[in-house]
Amino acid sequence: MIKTKLSKNAKNVDKFLVSFLKRQKKSLLVKPMKYGVISGGKKIRSTIIFDAGKIFNVKKKKLLNICAAVECIHSYSLIHDDLPCMDDDVIRRGKPSTHIKFGEASAVLAGSSLLTLAFEIIADKKYLLNSKMKNEIIRFLARCSGHTGIAGGQELDLKFENKKKTINQIIDMQKKKTGKLFNFCLYSVGVVAKKNDKEKKSLSNLGEEIGLLFQLTDDFLDKKGSRKLVGKPVNKDNKKGKSTLLGLMGEKKAYSYANNLKKKILRNLKKHGKKAKELINTIEFILERQY
Ligand code: GRG
């Protein structure tokens, strides 16, 4: 079920991205950009957006630009994360990383172009949201991506290598590195659904916790997952001396922490009743996933 949902959503978002890029002038970077963002990855962030849309009766059509923008930022972050100056990975999504396929310079430029493309996709005049909403979404996406978000989290992740860090420091780093984009996913649905500030704040927090849960599973998969299913080398965190909750707490405590976090997230969704069914299924998948 979840596989079908993920792949249907992924196809939708890929189709949108292909046609968006087709409308633009051609450039040498389109090929590495497409390689990095299309036909690859679970597109789980898009699924979270569509699932959250169901809670507030927001149609998929109204959320497609946001999904595409999020996948551009996410893929951009992976392209840069794989670079030799960062996590130095040669395989991603079961195929050569973008810098291996196209060279380092093209990977840096294709990644940066995906970042700017994300904002163009939200600002596009064919996207029928009012300017106030678009402005709020763009501002929040920028905040979640930059030094107070993913980029800041990545800097901490690199600086924390081979250092003794506290649980709270690691949670803070992971909530930025991975959680902020999930935070944006739920917040942006709140904007489109015209929720008030208090409700949007609560959606933000929920998104960040979903992101932390997602990162915890990513760490479990690095230790116990199959390279074939995960699509990238495993057991790298240990080799690189990464600061993770799994490393600090040990397996038993980290699994129990993740389980409690999942329960907390699900408790929070109870108030939405049946409308949260799809999001609940996706959250269950996040902790059980093998890829
Ligand atoms: C976005 C401004 C900006 C900078 C980027 C390089 C960098 C700075 C950040 C890297 C952050 C990073 C690699 C976080 C890890 C997030 C994570 C768990 C990725 C795996 O996500 P999946 O499993 O990947 O959804 P797929 O391949 O399915 O798309």
PDB file of C-alpha atoms and ligand atoms in Angstrom:
ATOM      1  CA  MET A   1       0.000   0.000   0.000  1.00  0.00           C
ATOM      2  CA  ILE A   2       2.557   2.550   1.116  1.00  0.00           C
ATOM      3  CA  LYS A   3       4.848   1.566  -1.775  1.00  0.00           C
ATOM      4  CA  THR A   4       2.048   2.235  -4.254  1.00  0.00           C
ATOM      5  CA  LYS A   5       1.287   5.583  -2.625  1.00  0.00           C
ATOM      6  CA  LEU A   6       4.953   6.630  -2.616  1.00  0.00           C
ATOM      7  CA  SER A   7       5.514   5.665  -6.216  1.00  0.00           C
ATOM      8  CA  LYS A   8       2.292   7.352  -7.406  1.00  0.00           C
ATOM      9  CA  ASN A   9       3.260  10.581  -5.645  1.00  0.00           C
ATOM     10  CA  ALA A  10       6.830  10.344  -6.934  1.00  0.00           C
ATOM     11  CA  LYS A  11       5.576   9.977 -10.517  1.00  0.00           C
ATOM     12  CA  ASN A  12       3.315  13.019 -10.101  1.00  0.00           C
ATOM     13  CA  VAL A  13       6.109  15.193  -8.774  1.00  0.00           C
ATOM     14  CA  ASP A  14       8.603  13.953 -11.387  1.00  0.00           C
ATOM     15  CA  LYS A  15       6.115  14.706 -14.159  1.00  0.00           C
ATOM     16  CA  PHE A  16       5.615  18.209 -12.826  1.00  0.00           C
ATOM     17  CA  LEU A  17       9.390  18.809 -12.622  1.00  0.00           C
ATOM     18  CA  VAL A  18      10.013  17.514 -16.146  1.00  0.00           C
ATOM     19  CA  SER A  19       7.367  19.795 -17.597  1.00  0.00           C
ATOM     20  CA  PHE A  20       8.526  22.777 -15.493  1.00  0.00           C
ATOM     21  CA  LEU A  21      12.095  22.355 -16.762  1.00  0.00           C
ATOM     22  CA  LYS A  22      10.815  21.955 -20.332  1.00  0.00           C
ATOM     23  CA  ARG A  23       9.199  25.399 -20.124  1.00  0.00           C
ATOM     24  CA  GLN A  24      12.569  26.942 -19.252  1.00  0.00           C
ATOM     25  CA  LYS A  25      15.481  27.812 -21.509  1.00  0.00           C
ATOM     26  CA  LYS A  26      17.864  24.902 -22.040  1.00  0.00           C
ATOM     27  CA  SER A  27      21.231  24.794 -20.277  1.00  0.00           C
ATOM     28  CA  LEU A  28      24.073  22.366 -19.786  1.00  0.00           C
ATOM     29  CA  LEU A  29      23.008  21.917 -16.156  1.00  0.00           C
ATOM     30  CA  VAL A  30      19.573  20.438 -16.887  1.00  0.00           C
ATOM     31  CA  LYS A  31      21.029  16.948 -17.315  1.00  0.00           C
ATOM     32  CA  PRO A  32      22.830  16.761 -13.936  1.00  0.00           C
ATOM     33  CA  MET A  33      19.868  18.519 -12.278  1.00  0.00           C
ATOM     34  CA  LYS A  34      17.434  15.914 -13.635  1.00  0.00           C
ATOM     35  CA  TYR A  35      19.844  13.145 -12.686  1.00  0.00           C
ATOM     36  CA  GLY A  36      19.819  14.436  -9.109  1.00  0.00           C
ATOM     37  CA  VAL A  37      16.108  15.028  -8.647  1.00  0.00           C
ATOM     38  CA  ILE A  38      14.054  12.943 -11.093  1.00  0.00           C
ATOM     39  CA  SER A  39      13.452   9.174 -11.081  1.00  0.00           C
ATOM     40  CA  GLY A  40      15.100   8.637  -7.775  1.00  0.00           C
ATOM     41  CA  GLY A  41      14.367   8.714  -4.118  1.00  0.00           C
ATOM     42  CA  LYS A  42      11.205   7.892  -2.231  1.00  0.00           C
ATOM     43  CA  LYS A  43       9.834  11.430  -2.441  1.00  0.00           C
ATOM     44  CA  ILE A  44       8.630  10.872   1.112  1.00  0.00           C
ATOM     45  CA  ARG A  45       8.511  14.608   1.833  1.00  0.00           C
ATOM     46  CA  SER A  46       5.976  15.029  -0.992  1.00  0.00           C
ATOM     47  CA  THR A  47       3.928  12.182   0.438  1.00  0.00           C
ATOM     48  CA  ILE A  48       3.936  13.870   3.853  1.00  0.00           C
ATOM     49  CA  ILE A  49       2.691  17.084   2.188  1.00  0.00           C
ATOM     50  CA  PHE A  50      -0.131  15.301   0.319  1.00  0.00           C
ATOM     51  CA  ASP A  51      -1.062  13.312   3.463  1.00  0.00           C
ATOM     52  CA  ALA A  52      -1.207  16.487   5.543  1.00  0.00           C
ATOM     53  CA  GLY A  53      -3.298  18.091   2.797  1.00  0.00           C
ATOM     54  CA  LYS A  54      -5.876  15.331   3.322  1.00  0.00           C
ATOM     55  CA  ILE A  55      -6.288  16.389   6.958  1.00  0.00           C
ATOM     56  CA  PHE A  56      -7.324  19.886   5.902  1.00  0.00           C
ATOM     57  CA  ASN A  57      -9.119  18.984   2.645  1.00  0.00           C
ATOM     58  CA  VAL A  58      -6.488  20.683   0.494  1.00  0.00           C
ATOM     59  CA  LYS A  59      -6.418  19.296  -3.056  1.00  0.00           C
ATOM     60  CA  LYS A  60      -3.172  17.738  -4.352  1.00  0.00           C
ATOM     61  CA  LYS A  61      -3.149  20.197  -7.261  1.00  0.00           C
ATOM     62  CA  LYS A  62      -2.710  23.073  -4.811  1.00  0.00           C
ATOM     63  CA  LEU A  63       0.275  21.348  -3.185  1.00  0.00           C
ATOM     64  CA  LEU A  64       2.178  20.062  -6.202  1.00  0.00           C
ATOM     65  CA  ASN A  65       4.437  23.116  -6.558  1.00  0.00           C
ATOM     66  CA  ILE A  66       5.355  22.886  -2.877  1.00  0.00           C
ATOM     67  CA  CYS A  67       6.216  19.187  -3.261  1.00  0.00           C
ATOM     68  CA  ALA A  68       8.380  19.856  -6.304  1.00  0.00           C
ATOM     69  CA  ALA A  69      10.175  22.703  -4.510  1.00  0.00           C
ATOM     70  CA  VAL A  70      10.851  20.533  -1.459  1.00  0.00           C
ATOM     71  CA  GLU A  71      12.219  17.699  -3.606  1.00  0.00           C
ATOM     72  CA  CYS A  72      14.526  20.171  -5.392  1.00  0.00           C
ATOM     73  CA  ILE A  73      15.951  21.403  -2.072  1.00  0.00           C
ATOM     74  CA  HIS A  74      16.209  17.856  -0.700  1.00  0.00           C
ATOM     75  CA  SER A  75      17.979  16.525  -3.818  1.00  0.00           C
ATOM     76  CA  TYR A  76      20.231  19.544  -3.846  1.00  0.00           C
ATOM     77  CA  SER A  77      21.251  18.834  -0.263  1.00  0.00           C
ATOM     78  CA  LEU A  78      22.018  15.200  -1.167  1.00  0.00           C
ATOM     79  CA  ILE A  79      24.115  16.191  -4.193  1.00  0.00           C
ATOM     80  CA  HIS A  80      26.201  18.511  -2.005  1.00  0.00           C
ATOM     81  CA  ASP A  81      26.226  16.056   0.912  1.00  0.00           C
ATOM     82  CA  ASP A  82      27.896  13.453  -1.354  1.00  0.00           C
ATOM     83  CA  LEU A  83      30.715  15.791  -2.404  1.00  0.00           C
ATOM     84  CA  PRO A  84      34.264  14.920  -1.278  1.00  0.00           C
ATOM     85  CA  CYS A  85      34.365  18.027   0.949  1.00  0.00           C
ATOM     86  CA  MET A  86      31.253  16.817   2.807  1.00  0.00           C
ATOM     87  CA  ASP A  87      30.339  13.166   3.347  1.00  0.00           C
ATOM     88  CA  ASP A  88      32.245  11.937   0.307  1.00  0.00           C
ATOM     89  CA  ASP A  89      29.850   9.291  -1.017  1.00  0.00           C
ATOM     90  CA  VAL A  90      30.159   7.778  -4.478  1.00  0.00           C
ATOM     91  CA  ILE A  91      26.810   5.962  -4.550  1.00  0.00           C
ATOM     92  CA  ARG A  92      23.383   7.494  -4.008  1.00  0.00           C
ATOM     93  CA  ARG A  93      19.997   5.945  -4.726  1.00  0.00           C
ATOM     94  CA  GLY A  94      21.767   2.894  -6.115  1.00  0.00           C
ATOM     95  CA  LYS A  95      23.646   4.795  -8.817  1.00  0.00           C
ATOM     96  CA  PRO A  96      26.817   6.911  -9.019  1.00  0.00           C
ATOM     97  CA  SER A  97      26.512  10.170  -7.059  1.00  0.00           C
ATOM     98  CA  THR A  98      26.018  13.260  -9.219  1.00  0.00           C
ATOM     99  CA  HIS A  99      29.656  14.415  -8.864  1.00  0.00           C
ATOM    100  CA  ILE A 100      30.896  10.968  -9.899  1.00  0.00           C
ATOM    101  CA  LYS A 101      28.692  10.992 -12.988  1.00  0.00           C
ATOM    102  CA  PHE A 102      29.169  14.637 -14.050  1.00  0.00           C
ATOM    103  CA  GLY A 103      32.226  15.909 -12.181  1.00  0.00           C
ATOM    104  CA  GLU A 104      32.487  18.021  -9.042  1.00  0.00           C
ATOM    105  CA  ALA A 105      32.023  21.455 -10.602  1.00  0.00           C
ATOM    106  CA  SER A 106      28.860  20.433 -12.460  1.00  0.00           C
ATOM    107  CA  ALA A 107      27.477  18.780  -9.311  1.00  0.00           C
ATOM    108  CA  VAL A 108      28.021  21.967  -7.280  1.00  0.00           C
ATOM    109  CA  LEU A 109      26.354  24.064  -9.982  1.00  0.00           C
ATOM    110  CA  ALA A 110      23.487  21.637 -10.618  1.00  0.00           C
ATOM    111  CA  GLY A 111      22.847  21.480  -6.862  1.00  0.00           C
ATOM    112  CA  SER A 112      22.834  25.262  -6.533  1.00  0.00           C
ATOM    113  CA  SER A 113      20.492  25.490  -9.539  1.00  0.00           C
ATOM    114  CA  LEU A 114      18.052  23.088  -7.884  1.00  0.00           C
ATOM    115  CA  LEU A 115      18.072  25.351  -4.835  1.00  0.00           C
ATOM    116  CA  THR A 116      17.117  28.406  -6.854  1.00  0.00           C
ATOM    117  CA  LEU A 117      14.663  26.385  -8.968  1.00  0.00           C
ATOM    118  CA  ALA A 118      12.740  25.571  -5.776  1.00  0.00           C
ATOM    119  CA  PHE A 119      11.955  29.251  -5.205  1.00  0.00           C
ATOM    120  CA  GLU A 120      11.090  29.804  -8.870  1.00  0.00           C
ATOM    121  CA  ILE A 121       8.592  26.929  -8.658  1.00  0.00           C
ATOM    122  CA  ILE A 122       6.753  28.546  -5.734  1.00  0.00           C
ATOM    123  CA  ALA A 123       6.865  32.030  -7.255  1.00  0.00           C
ATOM    124  CA  ASP A 124       5.689  30.803 -10.692  1.00  0.00           C
ATOM    125  CA  LYS A 125       2.741  32.791 -12.011  1.00  0.00           C
ATOM    126  CA  LYS A 126       1.026  29.615 -13.160  1.00  0.00           C
ATOM    127  CA  TYR A 127       0.868  28.517  -9.510  1.00  0.00           C
ATOM    128  CA  LEU A 128      -2.499  29.786  -8.449  1.00  0.00           C
ATOM    129  CA  LEU A 129      -1.870  30.797  -4.848  1.00  0.00           C
ATOM    130  CA  ASN A 130      -2.147  34.403  -3.760  1.00  0.00           C
ATOM    131  CA  SER A 131       1.063  36.447  -3.418  1.00  0.00           C
ATOM    132  CA  LYS A 132       0.787  36.704   0.359  1.00  0.00           C
ATOM    133  CA  MET A 133       0.759  32.914   0.712  1.00  0.00           C
ATOM    134  CA  LYS A 134       3.580  32.489  -1.797  1.00  0.00           C
ATOM    135  CA  ASN A 135       5.641  35.062   0.086  1.00  0.00           C
ATOM    136  CA  GLU A 136       5.089  33.285   3.398  1.00  0.00           C
ATOM    137  CA  ILE A 137       5.979  29.898   1.875  1.00  0.00           C
ATOM    138  CA  ILE A 138       9.135  31.239   0.218  1.00  0.00           C
ATOM    139  CA  ARG A 139      10.263  32.976   3.404  1.00  0.00           C
ATOM    140  CA  PHE A 140       9.754  29.850   5.482  1.00  0.00           C
ATOM    141  CA  LEU A 141      11.425  27.602   2.913  1.00  0.00           C
ATOM    142  CA  ALA A 142      14.473  29.891   2.869  1.00  0.00           C
ATOM    143  CA  ARG A 143      14.621  29.876   6.656  1.00  0.00           C
ATOM    144  CA  CYS A 144      14.368  26.078   6.837  1.00  0.00           C
ATOM    145  CA  SER A 145      17.058  25.595   4.182  1.00  0.00           C
ATOM    146  CA  GLY A 146      19.777  28.065   5.141  1.00  0.00           C
ATOM    147  CA  HIS A 147      22.033  28.605   8.145  1.00  0.00           C
ATOM    148  CA  THR A 148      19.181  28.252  10.644  1.00  0.00           C
ATOM    149  CA  GLY A 149      18.007  25.086   8.898  1.00  0.00           C
ATOM    150  CA  ILE A 150      19.501  22.325   6.759  1.00  0.00           C
ATOM    151  CA  ALA A 151      22.781  24.069   5.949  1.00  0.00           C
ATOM    152  CA  GLY A 152      23.322  25.008   9.602  1.00  0.00           C
ATOM    153  CA  GLY A 153      22.500  21.450  10.650  1.00  0.00           C
ATOM    154  CA  GLN A 154      24.937  20.039   8.116  1.00  0.00           C
ATOM    155  CA  GLU A 155      27.696  22.320   9.451  1.00  0.00           C
ATOM    156  CA  LEU A 156      27.038  21.004  12.970  1.00  0.00           C
ATOM    157  CA  ASP A 157      26.977  17.412  11.694  1.00  0.00           C
ATOM    158  CA  LEU A 158      30.437  17.874  10.152  1.00  0.00           C
ATOM    159  CA  LYS A 159      31.818  19.737  13.183  1.00  0.00           C
ATOM    160  CA  PHE A 160      30.491  17.048  15.558  1.00  0.00           C
ATOM    161  CA  GLU A 161      32.509  14.271  13.885  1.00  0.00           C
ATOM    162  CA  ASN A 162      34.693  12.459  16.419  1.00  0.00           C
ATOM    163  CA  LYS A 163      33.530  14.758  19.237  1.00  0.00           C
ATOM    164  CA  LYS A 164      31.676  13.866  22.396  1.00  0.00           C
ATOM    165  CA  LYS A 165      28.313  15.575  22.170  1.00  0.00           C
ATOM    166  CA  THR A 166      25.270  15.547  24.445  1.00  0.00           C
ATOM    167  CA  ILE A 167      21.879  14.100  23.521  1.00  0.00           C
ATOM    168  CA  ASN A 168      20.416  17.598  23.292  1.00  0.00           C
ATOM    169  CA  GLN A 169      23.190  18.809  20.991  1.00  0.00           C
ATOM    170  CA  ILE A 170      22.623  15.860  18.665  1.00  0.00           C
ATOM    171  CA  ILE A 171      18.851  16.338  18.686  1.00  0.00           C
ATOM    172  CA  ASP A 172      19.322  20.025  17.868  1.00  0.00           C
ATOM    173  CA  MET A 173      21.685  19.176  14.982  1.00  0.00           C
ATOM    174  CA  GLN A 174      19.388  16.480  13.549  1.00  0.00           C
ATOM    175  CA  LYS A 175      16.276  18.620  13.911  1.00  0.00           C
ATOM    176  CA  LYS A 176      18.046  21.192  11.732  1.00  0.00           C
ATOM    177  CA  LYS A 177      19.805  18.907   9.238  1.00  0.00           C
ATOM    178  CA  THR A 178      16.794  16.689   8.557  1.00  0.00           C
ATOM    179  CA  GLY A 179      13.890  17.992  10.622  1.00  0.00           C
ATOM    180  CA  LYS A 180      13.634  21.482   9.156  1.00  0.00           C
ATOM    181  CA  LEU A 181      12.521  20.329   5.724  1.00  0.00           C
ATOM    182  CA  PHE A 182       9.811  18.140   7.264  1.00  0.00           C
ATOM    183  CA  ASN A 183       8.917  21.134   9.426  1.00  0.00           C
ATOM    184  CA  PHE A 184       8.473  23.149   6.229  1.00  0.00           C
ATOM    185  CA  CYS A 185       6.338  20.387   4.661  1.00  0.00           C
ATOM    186  CA  LEU A 186       3.691  20.616   7.388  1.00  0.00           C
ATOM    187  CA  TYR A 187       3.938  24.383   7.867  1.00  0.00           C
ATOM    188  CA  SER A 188       3.372  25.050   4.161  1.00  0.00           C
ATOM    189  CA  VAL A 189       0.215  22.911   4.155  1.00  0.00           C
ATOM    190  CA  GLY A 190      -0.938  25.019   7.114  1.00  0.00           C
ATOM    191  CA  VAL A 191      -0.379  28.161   5.020  1.00  0.00           C
ATOM    192  CA  VAL A 192      -2.375  26.826   2.058  1.00  0.00           C
ATOM    193  CA  ALA A 193      -5.117  25.618   4.428  1.00  0.00           C
ATOM    194  CA  LYS A 194      -5.267  29.151   5.912  1.00  0.00           C
ATOM    195  CA  LYS A 195      -4.488  28.006   9.452  1.00  0.00           C
ATOM    196  CA  ASN A 196      -3.725  30.571  12.164  1.00  0.00           C
ATOM    197  CA  ASP A 197      -0.228  31.186  13.607  1.00  0.00           C
ATOM    198  CA  LYS A 198      -0.777  28.919  16.598  1.00  0.00           C
ATOM    199  CA  GLU A 199      -1.883  26.030  14.384  1.00  0.00           C
ATOM    200  CA  LYS A 200       1.013  26.588  11.971  1.00  0.00           C
ATOM    201  CA  LYS A 201       3.475  26.579  14.884  1.00  0.00           C
ATOM    202  CA  SER A 202       2.060  23.303  16.092  1.00  0.00           C
ATOM    203  CA  LEU A 203       2.304  21.832  12.550  1.00  0.00           C
ATOM    204  CA  SER A 204       5.931  23.037  12.411  1.00  0.00           C
ATOM    205  CA  ASN A 205       6.825  21.258  15.639  1.00  0.00           C
ATOM    206  CA  LEU A 206       5.084  18.111  14.495  1.00  0.00           C
ATOM    207  CA  GLY A 207       6.991  18.207  11.191  1.00  0.00           C
ATOM    208  CA  GLU A 208      10.302  18.627  12.975  1.00  0.00           C
ATOM    209  CA  GLU A 209       9.580  15.625  15.173  1.00  0.00           C
ATOM    210  CA  ILE A 210       8.652  13.558  12.105  1.00  0.00           C
ATOM    211  CA  GLY A 211      11.994  14.643  10.626  1.00  0.00           C
ATOM    212  CA  LEU A 212      13.855  13.574  13.755  1.00  0.00           C
ATOM    213  CA  LEU A 213      12.115  10.188  13.613  1.00  0.00           C
ATOM    214  CA  PHE A 214      13.105   9.917   9.954  1.00  0.00           C
ATOM    215  CA  GLN A 215      16.751  10.679  10.816  1.00  0.00           C
ATOM    216  CA  LEU A 216      16.757   8.127  13.644  1.00  0.00           C
ATOM    217  CA  THR A 217      15.659   5.445  11.157  1.00  0.00           C
ATOM    218  CA  ASP A 218      18.312   6.670   8.740  1.00  0.00           C
ATOM    219  CA  ASP A 219      20.876   6.043  11.483  1.00  0.00           C
ATOM    220  CA  PHE A 220      19.410   2.581  12.212  1.00  0.00           C
ATOM    221  CA  LEU A 221      19.605   1.742   8.499  1.00  0.00           C
ATOM    222  CA  ASP A 222      23.229   2.830   8.401  1.00  0.00           C
ATOM    223  CA  LYS A 223      23.967   0.284  11.109  1.00  0.00           C
ATOM    224  CA  LYS A 224      21.613  -2.558  10.240  1.00  0.00           C
ATOM    225  CA  GLY A 225      20.284  -1.916   6.742  1.00  0.00           C
ATOM    226  CA  SER A 226      21.163  -3.588   3.467  1.00  0.00           C
ATOM    227  CA  ARG A 227      23.339  -1.580   1.078  1.00  0.00           C
ATOM    228  CA  LYS A 228      21.241  -2.857  -1.806  1.00  0.00           C
ATOM    229  CA  LEU A 229      17.924  -1.684  -0.351  1.00  0.00           C
ATOM    230  CA  VAL A 230      19.252   1.589   1.065  1.00  0.00           C
ATOM    231  CA  GLY A 231      20.965   2.392  -2.240  1.00  0.00           C
ATOM    232  CA  LYS A 232      24.122   3.741  -0.616  1.00  0.00           C
ATOM    233  CA  PRO A 233      27.021   2.379   1.445  1.00  0.00           C
ATOM    234  CA  VAL A 234      26.097   1.436   5.022  1.00  0.00           C
ATOM    235  CA  ASN A 235      28.078   1.472   8.276  1.00  0.00           C
ATOM    236  CA  LYS A 236      29.544   4.859   7.405  1.00  0.00           C
ATOM    237  CA  ASP A 237      28.514   6.718  10.565  1.00  0.00           C
ATOM    238  CA  ASN A 238      30.746   4.592  12.726  1.00  0.00           C
ATOM    239  CA  LYS A 239      33.696   4.852  10.345  1.00  0.00           C
ATOM    240  CA  LYS A 240      33.343   8.626  10.135  1.00  0.00           C
ATOM    241  CA  GLY A 241      32.809   9.121  13.856  1.00  0.00           C
ATOM    242  CA  LYS A 242      29.385  10.727  13.315  1.00  0.00           C
ATOM    243  CA  SER A 243      27.527  11.918  16.387  1.00  0.00           C
ATOM    244  CA  THR A 244      24.191  10.109  16.383  1.00  0.00           C
ATOM    245  CA  LEU A 245      21.626   9.230  19.033  1.00  0.00           C
ATOM    246  CA  LEU A 246      22.198   5.580  18.176  1.00  0.00           C
ATOM    247  CA  GLY A 247      25.925   5.942  18.819  1.00  0.00           C
ATOM    248  CA  LEU A 248      25.412   7.804  22.070  1.00  0.00           C
ATOM    249  CA  MET A 249      22.496   5.835  23.540  1.00  0.00           C
ATOM    250  CA  GLY A 250      23.162   2.370  22.124  1.00  0.00           C
ATOM    251  CA  GLU A 251      20.670   0.285  20.166  1.00  0.00           C
ATOM    252  CA  LYS A 252      18.128  -0.552  22.858  1.00  0.00           C
ATOM    253  CA  LYS A 253      17.706   2.976  24.175  1.00  0.00           C
ATOM    254  CA  ALA A 254      17.722   4.545  20.707  1.00  0.00           C
ATOM    255  CA  TYR A 255      14.963   2.202  19.468  1.00  0.00           C
ATOM    256  CA  SER A 256      12.901   2.907  22.547  1.00  0.00           C
ATOM    257  CA  TYR A 257      13.481   6.673  22.107  1.00  0.00           C
ATOM    258  CA  ALA A 258      12.305   6.377  18.482  1.00  0.00           C
ATOM    259  CA  ASN A 259       9.257   4.347  19.465  1.00  0.00           C
ATOM    260  CA  ASN A 260       8.244   6.882  22.095  1.00  0.00           C
ATOM    261  CA  LEU A 261       8.750   9.706  19.623  1.00  0.00           C
ATOM    262  CA  LYS A 262       6.511   7.915  17.116  1.00  0.00           C
ATOM    263  CA  LYS A 263       3.827   7.419  19.786  1.00  0.00           C
ATOM    264  CA  LYS A 264       4.027  11.128  20.687  1.00  0.00           C
ATOM    265  CA  ILE A 265       3.574  12.098  17.028  1.00  0.00           C
ATOM    266  CA  LEU A 266       0.611   9.746  16.614  1.00  0.00           C
ATOM    267  CA  ARG A 267      -1.005  11.076  19.831  1.00  0.00           C
ATOM    268  CA  ASN A 268      -0.743  14.546  18.396  1.00  0.00           C
ATOM    269  CA  LEU A 269      -2.558  13.458  15.226  1.00  0.00           C
ATOM    270  CA  LYS A 270      -5.455  11.839  17.093  1.00  0.00           C
ATOM    271  CA  LYS A 271      -7.438  15.060  17.176  1.00  0.00           C
ATOM    272  CA  HIS A 272      -7.794  14.903  13.372  1.00  0.00           C
ATOM    273  CA  GLY A 273      -9.561  11.542  13.493  1.00  0.00           C
ATOM    274  CA  LYS A 274      -9.914   9.572  10.246  1.00  0.00           C
ATOM    275  CA  LYS A 275      -8.583  12.424   8.162  1.00  0.00           C
ATOM    276  CA  ALA A 276      -5.083  11.720   9.498  1.00  0.00           C
ATOM    277  CA  LYS A 277      -5.160   8.065   8.402  1.00  0.00           C
ATOM    278  CA  GLU A 278      -2.774   8.523   5.458  1.00  0.00           C
ATOM    279  CA  LEU A 279      -0.274  10.560   7.474  1.00  0.00           C
ATOM    280  CA  ILE A 280      -0.382   7.979  10.261  1.00  0.00           C
ATOM    281  CA  ASN A 281       0.378   5.199   7.738  1.00  0.00           C
ATOM    282  CA  THR A 282       3.341   7.151   6.408  1.00  0.00           C
ATOM    283  CA  ILE A 283       4.668   7.720   9.927  1.00  0.00           C
ATOM    284  CA  GLU A 284       4.393   4.001  10.697  1.00  0.00           C
ATOM    285  CA  PHE A 285       6.384   3.367   7.508  1.00  0.00           C
ATOM    286  CA  ILE A 286       9.064   5.884   8.524  1.00  0.00           C
ATOM    287  CA  LEU A 287      10.105   3.803  11.522  1.00  0.00           C
ATOM    288  CA  GLU A 288       9.685   0.407   9.853  1.00  0.00           C
ATOM    289  CA  ARG A 289      11.248   1.240   6.512  1.00  0.00           C
ATOM    290  CA  GLN A 290      14.111  -0.770   5.065  1.00  0.00           C
ATOM    291  CA  TYR A 291      15.080   1.879   2.500  1.00  0.00           C
TER     292      TYR A 291
HETATM  293  C1  GRG B   1      19.767  23.107   1.589  1.00  0.00           C
HETATM  294  C2  GRG B   1      20.909  25.365   1.697  1.00  0.00           C
HETATM  295  C3  GRG B   1      21.008  23.901   1.784  1.00  0.00           C
HETATM  296  C4  GRG B   1      22.220  23.314   2.054  1.00  0.00           C
HETATM  297  C5  GRG B   1      22.479  21.871   2.072  1.00  0.00           C
HETATM  298  C6  GRG B   1      24.648  19.378   2.152  1.00  0.00           C
HETATM  299  C7  GRG B   1      23.653  19.986   3.058  1.00  0.00           C
HETATM  300  C8  GRG B   1      23.520  21.468   3.075  1.00  0.00           C
HETATM  301  C9  GRG B   1      22.829  19.257   3.834  1.00  0.00           C
HETATM  302  C10 GRG B   1      22.783  17.767   3.893  1.00  0.00           C
HETATM  303  C11 GRG B   1      21.693  17.365   4.807  1.00  0.00           C
HETATM  304  C12 GRG B   1      21.437  15.888   4.808  1.00  0.00           C
HETATM  305  C13 GRG B   1      22.201  14.976   3.926  1.00  0.00           C
HETATM  306  C14 GRG B   1      20.522  15.402   5.619  1.00  0.00           C
HETATM  307  C15 GRG B   1      20.170  13.973   5.676  1.00  0.00           C
HETATM  308  C16 GRG B   1      18.726  13.839   5.391  1.00  0.00           C
HETATM  309  C17 GRG B   1      18.360  12.432   5.017  1.00  0.00           C
HETATM  310  C18 GRG B   1      18.002  11.505   6.111  1.00  0.00           C
HETATM  311  C19 GRG B   1      18.383  12.079   3.730  1.00  0.00           C
HETATM  312  C20 GRG B   1      17.868  10.830   3.172  1.00  0.00           C
HETATM  313  O1  GRG B   1      16.544  11.128   2.730  1.00  0.00           O
HETATM  314  P1  GRG B   1      15.646  10.096   1.944  1.00  0.00           P
HETATM  315  O2  GRG B   1      15.793   8.747   2.560  1.00  0.00           O
HETATM  316  O3  GRG B   1      16.370  10.078   0.522  1.00  0.00           O
HETATM  317  O4  GRG B   1      14.296  10.652   1.834  1.00  0.00           O
HETATM  318  P2  GRG B   1      15.759   9.667  -0.886  1.00  0.00           P
HETATM  319  O5  GRG B   1      16.931   9.133  -1.643  1.00  0.00           O
HETATM  320  O6  GRG B   1      14.682   8.651  -0.682  1.00  0.00           O
HETATM  321  O7  GRG B   1      15.248  10.930  -1.492  1.00  0.00           O
END
